[in-house]
C-alpha positions as protocol buffer text, in pm:
chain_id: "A"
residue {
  index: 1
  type: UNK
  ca { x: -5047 y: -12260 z: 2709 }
}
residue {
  index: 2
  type: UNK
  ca { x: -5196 y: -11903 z: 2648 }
}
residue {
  index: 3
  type: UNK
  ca { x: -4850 y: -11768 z: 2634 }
}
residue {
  index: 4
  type: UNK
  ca { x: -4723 y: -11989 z: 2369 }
}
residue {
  index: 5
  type: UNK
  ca { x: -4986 y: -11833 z: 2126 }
}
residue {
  index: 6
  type: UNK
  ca { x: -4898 y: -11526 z: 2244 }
}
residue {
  index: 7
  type: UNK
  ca { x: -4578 y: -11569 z: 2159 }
}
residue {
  index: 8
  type: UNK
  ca { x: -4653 y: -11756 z: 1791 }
}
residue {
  index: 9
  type: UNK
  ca { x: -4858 y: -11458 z: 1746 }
}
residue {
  index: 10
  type: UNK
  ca { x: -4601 y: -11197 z: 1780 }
}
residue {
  index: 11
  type: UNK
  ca { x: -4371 y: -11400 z: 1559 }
}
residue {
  index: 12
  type: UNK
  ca { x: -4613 y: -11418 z: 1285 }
}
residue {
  index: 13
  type: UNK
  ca { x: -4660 y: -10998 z: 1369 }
}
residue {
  index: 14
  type: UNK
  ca { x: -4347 y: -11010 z: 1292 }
}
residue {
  index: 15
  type: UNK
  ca { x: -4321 y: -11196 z: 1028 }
}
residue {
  index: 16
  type: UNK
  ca { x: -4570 y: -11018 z: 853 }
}
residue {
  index: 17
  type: UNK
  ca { x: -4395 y: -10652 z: 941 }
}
residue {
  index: 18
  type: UNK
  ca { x: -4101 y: -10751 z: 805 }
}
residue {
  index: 19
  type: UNK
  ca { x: -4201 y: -10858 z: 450 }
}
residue {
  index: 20
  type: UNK
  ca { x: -4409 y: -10580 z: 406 }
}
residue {
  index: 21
  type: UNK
  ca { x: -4058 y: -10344 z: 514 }
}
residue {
  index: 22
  type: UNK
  ca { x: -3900 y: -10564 z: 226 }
}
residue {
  index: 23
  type: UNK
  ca { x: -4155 y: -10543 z: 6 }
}
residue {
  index: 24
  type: UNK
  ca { x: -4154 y: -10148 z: 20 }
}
residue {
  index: 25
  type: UNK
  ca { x: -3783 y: -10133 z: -46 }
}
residue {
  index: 26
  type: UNK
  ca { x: -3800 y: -10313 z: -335 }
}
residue {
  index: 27
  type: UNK
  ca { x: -4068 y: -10126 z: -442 }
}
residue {
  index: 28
  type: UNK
  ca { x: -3851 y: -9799 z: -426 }
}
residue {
  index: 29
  type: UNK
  ca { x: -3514 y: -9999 z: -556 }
}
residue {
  index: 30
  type: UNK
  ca { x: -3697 y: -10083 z: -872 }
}
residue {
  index: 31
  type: UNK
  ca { x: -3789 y: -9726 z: -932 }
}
residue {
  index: 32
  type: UNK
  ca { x: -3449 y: -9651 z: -1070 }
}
residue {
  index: 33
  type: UNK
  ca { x: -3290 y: -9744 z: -1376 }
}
residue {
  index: 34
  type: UNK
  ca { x: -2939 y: -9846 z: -1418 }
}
residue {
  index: 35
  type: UNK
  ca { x: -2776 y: -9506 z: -1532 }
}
residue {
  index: 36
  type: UNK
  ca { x: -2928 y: -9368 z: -1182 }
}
residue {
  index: 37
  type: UNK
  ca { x: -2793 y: -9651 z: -994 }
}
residue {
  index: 38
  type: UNK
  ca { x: -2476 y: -9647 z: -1134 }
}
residue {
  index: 39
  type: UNK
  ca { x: -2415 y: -9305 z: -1112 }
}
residue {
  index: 40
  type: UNK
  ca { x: -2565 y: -9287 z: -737 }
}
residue {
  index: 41
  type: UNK
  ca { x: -2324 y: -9578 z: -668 }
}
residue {
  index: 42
  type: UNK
  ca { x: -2030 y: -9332 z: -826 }
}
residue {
  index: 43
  type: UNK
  ca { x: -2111 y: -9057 z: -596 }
}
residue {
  index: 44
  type: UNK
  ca { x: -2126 y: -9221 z: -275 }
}
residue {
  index: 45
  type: UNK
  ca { x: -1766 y: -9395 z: -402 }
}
residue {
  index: 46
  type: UNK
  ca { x: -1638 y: -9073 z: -427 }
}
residue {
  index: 47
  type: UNK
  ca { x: -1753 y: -8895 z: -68 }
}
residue {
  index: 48
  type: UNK
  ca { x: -1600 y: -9238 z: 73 }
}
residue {
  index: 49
  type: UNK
  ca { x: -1256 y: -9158 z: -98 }
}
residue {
  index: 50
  type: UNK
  ca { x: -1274 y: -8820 z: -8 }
}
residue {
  index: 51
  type: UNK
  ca { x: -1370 y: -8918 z: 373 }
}
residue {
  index: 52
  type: UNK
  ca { x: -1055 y: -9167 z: 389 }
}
residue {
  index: 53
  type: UNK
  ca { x: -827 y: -8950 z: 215 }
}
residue {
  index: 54
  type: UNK
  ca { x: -585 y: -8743 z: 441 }
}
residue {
  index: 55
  type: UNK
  ca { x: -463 y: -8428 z: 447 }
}
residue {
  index: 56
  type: UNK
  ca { x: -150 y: -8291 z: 522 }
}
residue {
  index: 57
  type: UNK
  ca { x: -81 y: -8084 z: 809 }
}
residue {
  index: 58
  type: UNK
  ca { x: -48 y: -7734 z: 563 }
}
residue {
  index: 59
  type: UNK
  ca { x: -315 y: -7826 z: 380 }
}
residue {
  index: 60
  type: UNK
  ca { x: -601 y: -7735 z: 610 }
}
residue {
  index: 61
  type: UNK
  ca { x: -772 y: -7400 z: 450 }
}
């Protein structure tokens, strides 16, 4: 019986840890406005173009 509260324990633990992570990342999400997310969002859609893009054989330089 003692290790079935155990483990209800550690799932509440968890429980817990986990809400308090999402908590804090909302916390920090919020702290931007929309021209900073959008033009974060721009950027990193732009290193992922440039990552897939590929270059010719000549062009390496």
């Amino acid at each position: 019986m003692r290790a079935w509260k155990l483990l209800g324990l550690a799932g509440i633990l968890a429980g817990v840890a986990t809400g308090a992570a999402v908590a804090r990342d909302e916390r920090v999400r919020r702290h931007y406005d929309a021209g900073e997310i959008r033009e974060r969002l721009h950027k990193r859609h732009d290193e992922a173009v440039a990552r897939e893009t590929p270059t010719a054989p000549g062009d390496q330089g």
